[in-house]
CSV table of C-alpha atoms and ligand atoms in Angstrom, one decimal:
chain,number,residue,atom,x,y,z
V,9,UNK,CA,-43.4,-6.4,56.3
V,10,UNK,CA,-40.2,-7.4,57.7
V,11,UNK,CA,-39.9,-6.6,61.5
V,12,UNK,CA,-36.5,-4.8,62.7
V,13,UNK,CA,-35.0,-4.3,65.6
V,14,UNK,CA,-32.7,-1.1,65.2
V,15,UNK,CA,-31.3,1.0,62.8
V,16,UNK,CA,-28.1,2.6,62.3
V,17,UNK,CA,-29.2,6.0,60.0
V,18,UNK,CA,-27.5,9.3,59.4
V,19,UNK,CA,-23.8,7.6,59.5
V,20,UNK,CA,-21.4,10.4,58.1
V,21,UNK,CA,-18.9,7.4,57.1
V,22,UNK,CA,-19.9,3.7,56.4
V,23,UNK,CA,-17.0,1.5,57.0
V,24,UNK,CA,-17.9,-1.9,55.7
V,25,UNK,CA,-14.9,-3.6,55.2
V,26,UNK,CA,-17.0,-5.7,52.7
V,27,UNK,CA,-15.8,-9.1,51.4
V,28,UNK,CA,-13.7,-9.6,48.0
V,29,UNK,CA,-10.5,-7.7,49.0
V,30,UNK,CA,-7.5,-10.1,47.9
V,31,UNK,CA,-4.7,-7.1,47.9
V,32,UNK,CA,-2.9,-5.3,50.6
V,33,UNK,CA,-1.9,-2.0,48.7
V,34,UNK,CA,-3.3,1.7,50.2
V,35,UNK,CA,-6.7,1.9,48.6
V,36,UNK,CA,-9.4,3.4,50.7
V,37,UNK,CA,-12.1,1.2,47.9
V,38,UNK,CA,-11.3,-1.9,49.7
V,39,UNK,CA,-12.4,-0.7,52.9
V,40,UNK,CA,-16.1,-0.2,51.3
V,41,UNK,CA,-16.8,3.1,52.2
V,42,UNK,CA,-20.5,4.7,52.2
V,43,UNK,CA,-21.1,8.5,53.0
V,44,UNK,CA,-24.6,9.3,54.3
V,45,UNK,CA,-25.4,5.7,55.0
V,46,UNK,CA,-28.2,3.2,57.0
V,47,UNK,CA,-27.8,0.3,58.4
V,48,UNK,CA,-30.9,-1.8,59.3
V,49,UNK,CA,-30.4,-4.6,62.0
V,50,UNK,CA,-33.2,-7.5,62.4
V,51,UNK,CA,-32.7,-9.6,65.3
V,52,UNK,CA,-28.9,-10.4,65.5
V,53,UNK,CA,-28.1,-9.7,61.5
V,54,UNK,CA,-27.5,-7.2,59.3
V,55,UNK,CA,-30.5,-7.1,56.9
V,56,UNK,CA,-29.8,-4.1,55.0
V,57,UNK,CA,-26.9,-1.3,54.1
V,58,UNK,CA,-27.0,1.6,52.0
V,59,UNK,CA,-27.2,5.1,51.0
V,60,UNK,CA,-30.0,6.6,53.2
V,61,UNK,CA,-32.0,8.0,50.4
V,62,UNK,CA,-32.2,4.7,49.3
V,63,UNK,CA,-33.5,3.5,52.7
V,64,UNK,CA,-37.3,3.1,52.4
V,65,UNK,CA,-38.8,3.6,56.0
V,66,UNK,CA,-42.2,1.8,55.0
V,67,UNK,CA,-40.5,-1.5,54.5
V,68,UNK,CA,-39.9,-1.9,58.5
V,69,UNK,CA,-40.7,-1.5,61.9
V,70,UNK,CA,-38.3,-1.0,64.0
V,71,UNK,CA,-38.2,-0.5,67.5
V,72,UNK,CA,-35.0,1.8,68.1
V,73,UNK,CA,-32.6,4.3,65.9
V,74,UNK,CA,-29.2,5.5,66.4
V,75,UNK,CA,-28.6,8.8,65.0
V,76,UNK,CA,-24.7,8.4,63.7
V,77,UNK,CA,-24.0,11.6,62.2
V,78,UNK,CA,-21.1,12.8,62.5
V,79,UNK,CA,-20.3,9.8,63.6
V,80,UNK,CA,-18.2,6.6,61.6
V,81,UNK,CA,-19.4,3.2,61.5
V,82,UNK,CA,-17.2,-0.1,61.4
V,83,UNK,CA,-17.7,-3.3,61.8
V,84,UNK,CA,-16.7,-4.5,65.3
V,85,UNK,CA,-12.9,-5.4,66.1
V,86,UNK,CA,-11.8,-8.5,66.3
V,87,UNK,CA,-8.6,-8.9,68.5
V,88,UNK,CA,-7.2,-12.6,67.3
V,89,UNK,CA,-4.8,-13.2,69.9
V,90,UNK,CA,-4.5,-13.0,73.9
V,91,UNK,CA,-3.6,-14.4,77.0
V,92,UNK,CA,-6.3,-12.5,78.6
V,93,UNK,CA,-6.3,-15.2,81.7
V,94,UNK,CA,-4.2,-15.0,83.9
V,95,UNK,CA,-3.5,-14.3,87.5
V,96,UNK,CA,-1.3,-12.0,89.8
V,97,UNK,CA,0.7,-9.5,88.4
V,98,UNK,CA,4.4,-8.7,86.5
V,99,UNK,CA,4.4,-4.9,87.2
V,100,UNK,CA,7.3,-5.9,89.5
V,101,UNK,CA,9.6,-6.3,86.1
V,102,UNK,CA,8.3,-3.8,84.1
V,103,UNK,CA,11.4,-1.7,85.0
V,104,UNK,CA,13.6,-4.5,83.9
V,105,UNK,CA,11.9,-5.3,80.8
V,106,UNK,CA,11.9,-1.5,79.5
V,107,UNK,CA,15.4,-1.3,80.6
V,108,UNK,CA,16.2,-4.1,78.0
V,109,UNK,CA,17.2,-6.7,80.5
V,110,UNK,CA,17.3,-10.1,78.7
V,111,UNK,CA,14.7,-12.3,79.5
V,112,UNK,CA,16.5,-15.0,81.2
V,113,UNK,CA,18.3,-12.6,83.8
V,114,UNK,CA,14.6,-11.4,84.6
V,115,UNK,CA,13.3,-15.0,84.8
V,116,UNK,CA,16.0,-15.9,87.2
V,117,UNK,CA,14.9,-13.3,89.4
V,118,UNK,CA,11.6,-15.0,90.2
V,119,UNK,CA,10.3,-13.1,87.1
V,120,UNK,CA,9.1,-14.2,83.4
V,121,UNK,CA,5.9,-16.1,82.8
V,122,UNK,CA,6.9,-18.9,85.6
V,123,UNK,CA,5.6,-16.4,87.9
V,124,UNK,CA,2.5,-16.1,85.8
V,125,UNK,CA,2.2,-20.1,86.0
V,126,UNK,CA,2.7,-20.4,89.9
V,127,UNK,CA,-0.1,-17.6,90.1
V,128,UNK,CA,-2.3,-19.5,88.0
V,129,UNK,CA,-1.7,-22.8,89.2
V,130,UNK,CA,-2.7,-21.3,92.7
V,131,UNK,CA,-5.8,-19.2,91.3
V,132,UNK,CA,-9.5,-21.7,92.4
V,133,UNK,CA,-11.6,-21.3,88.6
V,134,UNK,CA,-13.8,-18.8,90.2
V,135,UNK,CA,-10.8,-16.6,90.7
V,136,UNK,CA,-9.4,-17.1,87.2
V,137,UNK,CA,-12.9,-16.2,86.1
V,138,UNK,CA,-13.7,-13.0,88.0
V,139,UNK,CA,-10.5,-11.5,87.1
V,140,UNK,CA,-10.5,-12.4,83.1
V,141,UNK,CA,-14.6,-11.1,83.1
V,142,UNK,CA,-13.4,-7.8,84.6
V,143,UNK,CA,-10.7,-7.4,81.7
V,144,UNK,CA,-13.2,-8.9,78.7
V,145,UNK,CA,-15.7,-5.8,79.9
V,146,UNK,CA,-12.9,-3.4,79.8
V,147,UNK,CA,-11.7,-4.2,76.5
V,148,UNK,CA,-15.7,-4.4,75.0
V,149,UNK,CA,-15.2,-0.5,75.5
V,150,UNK,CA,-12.4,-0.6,73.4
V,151,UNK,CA,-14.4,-1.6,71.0
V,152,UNK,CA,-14.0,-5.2,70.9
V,153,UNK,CA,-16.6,-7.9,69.8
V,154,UNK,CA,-14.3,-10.9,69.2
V,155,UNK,CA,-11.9,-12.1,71.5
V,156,UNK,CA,-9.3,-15.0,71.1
V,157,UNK,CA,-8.2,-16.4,74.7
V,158,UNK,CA,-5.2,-19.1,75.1
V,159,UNK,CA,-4.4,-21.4,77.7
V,160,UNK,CA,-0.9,-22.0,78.7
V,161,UNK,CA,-0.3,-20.6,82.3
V,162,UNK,CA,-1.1,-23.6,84.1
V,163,UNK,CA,1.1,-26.1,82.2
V,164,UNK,CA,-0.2,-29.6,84.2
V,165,UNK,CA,-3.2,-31.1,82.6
V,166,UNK,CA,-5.5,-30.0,85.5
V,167,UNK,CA,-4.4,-26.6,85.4
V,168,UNK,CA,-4.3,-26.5,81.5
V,169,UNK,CA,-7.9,-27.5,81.7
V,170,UNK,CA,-8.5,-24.9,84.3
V,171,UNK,CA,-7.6,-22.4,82.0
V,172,UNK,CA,-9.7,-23.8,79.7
V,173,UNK,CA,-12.9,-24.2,81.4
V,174,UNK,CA,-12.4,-20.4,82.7
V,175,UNK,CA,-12.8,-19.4,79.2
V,176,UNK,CA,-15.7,-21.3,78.2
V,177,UNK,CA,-17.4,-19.6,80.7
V,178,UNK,CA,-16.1,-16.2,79.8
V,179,UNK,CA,-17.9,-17.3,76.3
V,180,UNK,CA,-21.3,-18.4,77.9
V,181,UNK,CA,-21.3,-15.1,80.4
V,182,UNK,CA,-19.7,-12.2,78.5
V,183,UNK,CA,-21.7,-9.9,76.3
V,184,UNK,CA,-18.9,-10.9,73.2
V,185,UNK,CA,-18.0,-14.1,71.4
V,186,UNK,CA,-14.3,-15.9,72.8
V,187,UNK,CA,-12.8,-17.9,70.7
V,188,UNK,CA,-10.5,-20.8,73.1
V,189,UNK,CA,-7.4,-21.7,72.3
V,190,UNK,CA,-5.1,-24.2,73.9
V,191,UNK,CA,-1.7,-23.3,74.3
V,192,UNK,CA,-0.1,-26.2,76.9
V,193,UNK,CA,3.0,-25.8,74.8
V,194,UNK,CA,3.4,-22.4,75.7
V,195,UNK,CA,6.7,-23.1,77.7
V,196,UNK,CA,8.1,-25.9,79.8
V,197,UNK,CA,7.2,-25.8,83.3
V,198,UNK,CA,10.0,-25.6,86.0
V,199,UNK,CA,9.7,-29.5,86.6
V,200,UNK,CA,10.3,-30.5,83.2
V,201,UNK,CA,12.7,-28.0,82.1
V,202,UNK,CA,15.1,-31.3,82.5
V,203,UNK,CA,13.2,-33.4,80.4
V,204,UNK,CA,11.8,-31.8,78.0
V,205,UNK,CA,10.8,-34.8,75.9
V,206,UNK,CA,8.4,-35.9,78.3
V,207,UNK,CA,6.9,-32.8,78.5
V,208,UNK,CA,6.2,-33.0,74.8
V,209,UNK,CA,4.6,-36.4,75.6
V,210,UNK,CA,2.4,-34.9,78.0
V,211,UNK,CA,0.9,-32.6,76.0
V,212,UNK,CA,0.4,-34.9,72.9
V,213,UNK,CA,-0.7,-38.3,75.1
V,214,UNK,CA,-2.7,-36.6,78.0
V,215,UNK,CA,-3.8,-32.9,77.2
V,216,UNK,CA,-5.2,-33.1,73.9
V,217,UNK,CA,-7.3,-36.2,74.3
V,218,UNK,CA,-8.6,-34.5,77.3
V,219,UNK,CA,-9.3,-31.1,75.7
V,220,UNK,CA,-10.7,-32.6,73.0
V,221,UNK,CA,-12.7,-35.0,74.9
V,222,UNK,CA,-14.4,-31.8,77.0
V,223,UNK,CA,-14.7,-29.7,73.6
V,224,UNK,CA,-12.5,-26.8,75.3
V,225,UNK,CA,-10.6,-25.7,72.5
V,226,UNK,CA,-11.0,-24.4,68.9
V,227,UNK,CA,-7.3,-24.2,68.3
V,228,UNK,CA,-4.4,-25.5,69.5
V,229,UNK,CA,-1.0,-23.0,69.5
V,230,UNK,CA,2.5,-23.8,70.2
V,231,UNK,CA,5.4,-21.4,71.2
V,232,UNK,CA,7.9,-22.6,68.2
V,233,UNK,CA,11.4,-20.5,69.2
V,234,UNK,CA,15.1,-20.8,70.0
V,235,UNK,CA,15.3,-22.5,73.6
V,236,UNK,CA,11.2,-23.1,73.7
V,237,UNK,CA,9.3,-25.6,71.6
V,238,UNK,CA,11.9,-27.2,68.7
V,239,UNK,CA,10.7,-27.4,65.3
V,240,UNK,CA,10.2,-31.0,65.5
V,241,UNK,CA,8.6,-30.8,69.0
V,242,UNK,CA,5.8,-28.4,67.0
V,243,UNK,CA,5.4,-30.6,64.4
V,244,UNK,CA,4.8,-33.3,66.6
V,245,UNK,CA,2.4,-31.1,69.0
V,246,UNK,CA,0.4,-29.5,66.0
V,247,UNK,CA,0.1,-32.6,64.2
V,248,UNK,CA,-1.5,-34.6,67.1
V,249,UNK,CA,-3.9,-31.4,67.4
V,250,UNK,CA,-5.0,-31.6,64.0
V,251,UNK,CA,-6.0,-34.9,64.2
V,252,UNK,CA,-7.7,-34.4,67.1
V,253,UNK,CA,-9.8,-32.5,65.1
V,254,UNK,CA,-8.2,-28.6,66.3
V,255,UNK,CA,-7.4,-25.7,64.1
V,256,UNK,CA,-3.8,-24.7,64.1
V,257,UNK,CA,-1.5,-21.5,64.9
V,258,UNK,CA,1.7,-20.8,66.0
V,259,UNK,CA,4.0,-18.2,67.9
V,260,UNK,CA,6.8,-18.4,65.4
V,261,UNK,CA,9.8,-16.7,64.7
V,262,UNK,CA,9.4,-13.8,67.0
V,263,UNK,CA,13.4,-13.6,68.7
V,264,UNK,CA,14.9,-15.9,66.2
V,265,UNK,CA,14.8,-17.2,63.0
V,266,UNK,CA,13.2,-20.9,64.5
V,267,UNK,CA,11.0,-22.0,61.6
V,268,UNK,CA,7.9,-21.5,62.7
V,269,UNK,CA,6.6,-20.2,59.1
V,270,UNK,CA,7.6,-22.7,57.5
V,271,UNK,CA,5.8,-25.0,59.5
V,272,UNK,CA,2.8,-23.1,59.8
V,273,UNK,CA,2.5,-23.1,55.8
V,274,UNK,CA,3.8,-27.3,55.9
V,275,UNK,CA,1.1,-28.1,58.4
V,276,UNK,CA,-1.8,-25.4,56.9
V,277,UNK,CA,-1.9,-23.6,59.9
V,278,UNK,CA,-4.8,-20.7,59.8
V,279,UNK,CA,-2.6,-18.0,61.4
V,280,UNK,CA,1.1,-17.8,62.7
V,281,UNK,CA,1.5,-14.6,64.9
V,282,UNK,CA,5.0,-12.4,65.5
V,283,UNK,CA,7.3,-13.5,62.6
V,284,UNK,CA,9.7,-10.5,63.1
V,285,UNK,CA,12.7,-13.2,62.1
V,286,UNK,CA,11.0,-15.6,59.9
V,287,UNK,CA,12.8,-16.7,56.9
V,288,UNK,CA,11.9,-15.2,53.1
V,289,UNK,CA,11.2,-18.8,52.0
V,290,UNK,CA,8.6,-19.2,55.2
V,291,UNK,CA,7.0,-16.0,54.3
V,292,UNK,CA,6.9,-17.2,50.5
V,293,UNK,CA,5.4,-20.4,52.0
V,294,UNK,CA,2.8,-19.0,54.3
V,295,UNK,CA,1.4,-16.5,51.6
V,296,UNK,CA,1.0,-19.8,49.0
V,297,UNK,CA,-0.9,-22.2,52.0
V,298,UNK,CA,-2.8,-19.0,52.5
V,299,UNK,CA,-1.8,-18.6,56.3
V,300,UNK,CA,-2.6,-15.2,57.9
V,301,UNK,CA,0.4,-12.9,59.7
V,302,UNK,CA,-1.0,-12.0,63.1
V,303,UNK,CA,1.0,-8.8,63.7
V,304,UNK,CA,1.6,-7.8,67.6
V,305,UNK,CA,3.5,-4.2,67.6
V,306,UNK,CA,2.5,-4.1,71.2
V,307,UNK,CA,5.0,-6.3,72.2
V,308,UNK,CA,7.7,-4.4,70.9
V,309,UNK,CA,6.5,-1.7,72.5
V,310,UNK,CA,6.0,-3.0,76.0
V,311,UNK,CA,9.3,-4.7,76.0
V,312,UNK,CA,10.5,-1.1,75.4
V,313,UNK,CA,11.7,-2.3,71.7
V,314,UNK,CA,12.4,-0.3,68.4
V,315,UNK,CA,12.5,-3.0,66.3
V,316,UNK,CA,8.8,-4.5,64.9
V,317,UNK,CA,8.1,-6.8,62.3
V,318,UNK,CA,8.2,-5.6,58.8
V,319,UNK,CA,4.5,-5.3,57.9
V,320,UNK,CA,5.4,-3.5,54.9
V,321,UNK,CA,7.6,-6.2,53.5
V,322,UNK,CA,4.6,-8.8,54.1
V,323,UNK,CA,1.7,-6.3,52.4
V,324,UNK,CA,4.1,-6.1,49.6
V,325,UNK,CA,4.8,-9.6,49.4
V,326,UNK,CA,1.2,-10.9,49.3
V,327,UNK,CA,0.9,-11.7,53.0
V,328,UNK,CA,-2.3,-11.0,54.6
V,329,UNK,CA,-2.3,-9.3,57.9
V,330,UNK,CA,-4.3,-9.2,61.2
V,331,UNK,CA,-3.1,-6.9,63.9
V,332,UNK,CA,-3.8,-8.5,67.6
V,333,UNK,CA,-3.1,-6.8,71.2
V,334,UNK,CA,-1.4,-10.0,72.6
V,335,UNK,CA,-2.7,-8.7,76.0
V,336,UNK,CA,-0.4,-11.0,78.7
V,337,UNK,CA,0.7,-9.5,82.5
V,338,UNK,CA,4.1,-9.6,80.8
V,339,UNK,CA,5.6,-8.3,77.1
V,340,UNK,CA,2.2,-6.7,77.0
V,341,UNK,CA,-0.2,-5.3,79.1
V,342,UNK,CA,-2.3,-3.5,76.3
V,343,UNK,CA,-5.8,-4.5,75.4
V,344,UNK,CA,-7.3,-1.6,73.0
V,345,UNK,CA,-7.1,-3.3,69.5
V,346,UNK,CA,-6.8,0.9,68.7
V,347,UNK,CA,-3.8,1.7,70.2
V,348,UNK,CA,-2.4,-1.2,68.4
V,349,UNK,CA,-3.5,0.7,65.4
V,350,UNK,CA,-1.9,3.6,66.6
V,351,UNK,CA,1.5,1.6,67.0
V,352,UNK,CA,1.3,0.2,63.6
V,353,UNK,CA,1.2,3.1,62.0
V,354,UNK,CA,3.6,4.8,63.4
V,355,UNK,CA,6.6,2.0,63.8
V,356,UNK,CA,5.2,-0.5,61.1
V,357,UNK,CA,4.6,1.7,58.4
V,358,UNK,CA,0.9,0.7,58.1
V,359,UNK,CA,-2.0,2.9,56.2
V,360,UNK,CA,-4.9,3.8,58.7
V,361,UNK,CA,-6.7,2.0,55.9
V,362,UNK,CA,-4.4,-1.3,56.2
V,363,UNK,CA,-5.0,-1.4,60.3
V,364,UNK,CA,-8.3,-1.1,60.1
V,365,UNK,CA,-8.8,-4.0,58.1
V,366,UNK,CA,-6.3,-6.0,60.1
V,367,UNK,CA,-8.5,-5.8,63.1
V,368,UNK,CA,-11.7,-6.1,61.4
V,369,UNK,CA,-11.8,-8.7,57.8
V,370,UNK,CA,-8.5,-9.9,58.5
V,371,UNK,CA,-8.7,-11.0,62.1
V,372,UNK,CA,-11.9,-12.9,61.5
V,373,UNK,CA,-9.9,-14.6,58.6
V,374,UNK,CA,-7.6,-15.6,61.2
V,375,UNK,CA,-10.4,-17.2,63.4
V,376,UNK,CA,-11.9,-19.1,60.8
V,377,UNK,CA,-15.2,-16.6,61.4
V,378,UNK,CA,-15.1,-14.2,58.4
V,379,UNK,CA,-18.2,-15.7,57.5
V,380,UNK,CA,-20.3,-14.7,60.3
V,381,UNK,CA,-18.1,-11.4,61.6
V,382,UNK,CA,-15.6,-8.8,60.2
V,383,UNK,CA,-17.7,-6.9,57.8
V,384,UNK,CA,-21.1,-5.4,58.0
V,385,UNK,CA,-22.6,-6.7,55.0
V,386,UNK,CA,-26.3,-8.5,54.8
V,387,UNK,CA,-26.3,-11.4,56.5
V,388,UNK,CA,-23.6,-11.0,58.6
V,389,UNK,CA,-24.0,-11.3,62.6
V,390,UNK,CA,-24.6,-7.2,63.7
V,391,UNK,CA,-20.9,-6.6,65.4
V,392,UNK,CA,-20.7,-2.7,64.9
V,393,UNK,CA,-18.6,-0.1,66.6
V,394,UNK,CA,-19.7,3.5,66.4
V,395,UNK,CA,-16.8,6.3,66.8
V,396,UNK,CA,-17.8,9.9,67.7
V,397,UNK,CA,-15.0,11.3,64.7
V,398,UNK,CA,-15.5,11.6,61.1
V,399,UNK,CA,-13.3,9.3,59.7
V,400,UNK,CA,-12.0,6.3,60.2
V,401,UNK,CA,-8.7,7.3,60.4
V,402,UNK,CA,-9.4,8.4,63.7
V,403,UNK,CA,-8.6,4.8,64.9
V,404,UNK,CA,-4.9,4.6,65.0
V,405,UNK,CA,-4.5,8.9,64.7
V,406,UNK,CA,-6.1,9.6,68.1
V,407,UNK,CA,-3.9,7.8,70.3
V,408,UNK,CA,-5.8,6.7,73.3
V,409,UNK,CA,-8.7,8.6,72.1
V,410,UNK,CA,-12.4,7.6,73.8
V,411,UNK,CA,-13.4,7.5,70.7
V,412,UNK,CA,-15.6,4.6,70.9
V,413,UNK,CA,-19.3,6.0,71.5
V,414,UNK,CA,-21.3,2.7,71.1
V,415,UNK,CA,-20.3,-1.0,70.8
V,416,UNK,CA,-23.0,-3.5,69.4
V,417,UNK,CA,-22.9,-6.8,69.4
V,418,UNK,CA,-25.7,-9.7,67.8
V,419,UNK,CA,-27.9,-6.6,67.5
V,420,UNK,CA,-27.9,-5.8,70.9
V,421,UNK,CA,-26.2,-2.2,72.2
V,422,UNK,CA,-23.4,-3.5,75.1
V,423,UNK,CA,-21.7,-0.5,75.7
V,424,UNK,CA,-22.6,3.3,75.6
V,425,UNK,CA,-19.9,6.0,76.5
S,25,LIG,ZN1,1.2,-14.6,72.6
């Protein structure tokens, strides 16, 4: 008799964003759905899903149950790109920002992310560390089970490596799995904004070997845009990262049309994230290397924006798409993978159905884990969320909503509301 650790029984709605989906299109099938179903955890997997009058009691023993009716089950969400370390604050230019001031005129107030890199730079690792824990715990009550975390507020190889050993340890202490990412090319610090070059050579001679050497980072990311990171700067960047043995994404195409797609599909880059001006032909490109769209409405909305990317446009085309928070002190201070949802369904014309999967399947495409996370299926690692509403629509419909009843991660209950 196999021995069990918990089950899931009574579950009103099954979400189980199962494996197999290639299409984009409304359809409700895709997202798996089970009414009146059970889900039986052993250890940290998923051992067993189904209609509970097809669960047979006598074939386990198990040492806790969660009654879930009324309640809907899905698998846990997967947020697939963040700055979510960082020091200080930038509530100082929220007025600015929402106001529409450019982001220059802000930055030459003392504003923009340089403020975020002198905090940083200043911040001791314990620091870094205390602060980052705090907001990992808040957004487990979101619902969140896997968290991507860049680099790219310190900007000097010892700060860049700061940053980096801060979110190993987030890894090795949180109750949830982070996913590192270096981002040293995530703008050019205020001593090499004259030389930008040598910047470039800096990241590709000195920081990669050295974040490879330690084993800090998973993936490496560059911020490809007009009067940041040139195309051929990028190319350079990514390329050295891929041999150093890193995954590759991009920022790309997010305030102009800068190539970033292009080069994301060129250089078989898993995701590239923002893409509100990338080119048809990029698009085209991406969808044929098979390179996710991370999607990141909350940026539009925290700089106070009406214009998103057109999500629609990329379903349609063949794209697929994950939907990330993009949590940073400045364009947006927003770590609920829900209210993302919410956001996307209203401004980017996504189904509740669409979202969903764009936190869940999708976003562990985009981390390279959809093996072990995104679905609840046997076999997979037991990330679950439990909502206290009937439907999974509830997700992006009530805005803000603590909705989120239970979150479980590897089998193990983290958070109860
Ligand atoms: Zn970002």
């Amino acid at each position: 008799m196999p021995t069990t650790g918990l089950i899931i029984s009574n579950i009103s709605q099954l979400v189980t964003c199962k494996q197999g989906f290639t299409g984009c299109k409304e359809d409700e099938d895709s997202l798996g759905f089970l009414e009146n179903a059970c889900v039986v955890i052993e250890g940290e997997k998923i051992v067993w899903v189904g209609k509970q009058s097809d669960f047979k009691a006598e074939n386990y023993h198990f040492s806790e149950t969660i009654d879930a009716s009324g309640c809907t089950v899905l698998p846990g969400f997967i947020d697939s790109h963040t700055h979510a370390v960082f020091a200080g604050s930038r509530d100082d230019e929220y007025e600015m920002r929402i106001s529409g001031m450019p982001y220059m005129e802000i930055a030459s107030k003392g504003g923009g992310i340089t403020s975020t890199v002198m905090a940083v730079r200043k911040a001791s690792e314990e620091n870094l560390f205390t602060l980052a824990l705090d907001r990992v715990n808040s957004m487990v009550k979101h619902g969140t089970t896997t968290l991507e975390i860049k680099s790219g507020y310190g900007l000097t190889l010892e700060d860049e490596l700061k940053m980096l050993r801060v979110i190993k340890r987030l890894d090795e202490s949180a109750d949830i799995d982070i996913v590192p990412t270096f981002l040293g090319a995530h703008e050019f610090p205020p001593e090499y904004r004259e030389r930008r070059d040598s910047y470039v050579d800096l990241v590709i001679k000195d920081m990669i070997p050295a974040v490879s050497e330690e084993n800090l980072a998973e993936f490496c990311d560059v911020f490809c845009e007009e009067g940041v990171f040139t195309a051929e700067q990028t190319r350079k960047i990514l390329m050295a990262a891929k041999d150093a043995g890193m995954k590759l994404t991009l920022h790309a195409d997010e305030f102009a049309h800068s190539w970033g797609a292009e080069i994301a599909a060129e250089l078989g880059a898993l995701s590239a994230s923002h893409l509100g001006h990338a080119s048809r032909e990029g698009l085209e490109a991406m969808k044929n290397a098979g390179t996710i769209a991370i999607l990141l409405p909350g940026t539009g909305f925290g700089l106070g924006k009406v214009e998103f990317a057109n999500a629609r446009e990329l379903m349609d085309m063949g794209l697929e798409v994950a939907l990330a928070t993009d949590f940073n002190p400045g364009s947006s201070m927003l770590h609920s993978l829900p209210i993302v949802t919410s956001i996307a369904c209203s401004f980017m014309k996504m189904t509740p159905a669409e979202a969903v999967r764009a936190i869940t399947l999708t976003a562990a495409k985009a981390l390279a884990r959809e093996d072990e996370v995104g679905s609840i299926e046997p076999g997979k690692q037991a990330d679950i969320v439990i909502i206290s509403s009937p439907s999974y629509r509830y997700v992006p419909y009530f805005v803000g909503g603590d909705i989120v009843e239970r979150v479980i991660k590897k089998g193990k209950v983290i958070h109860t509301a």
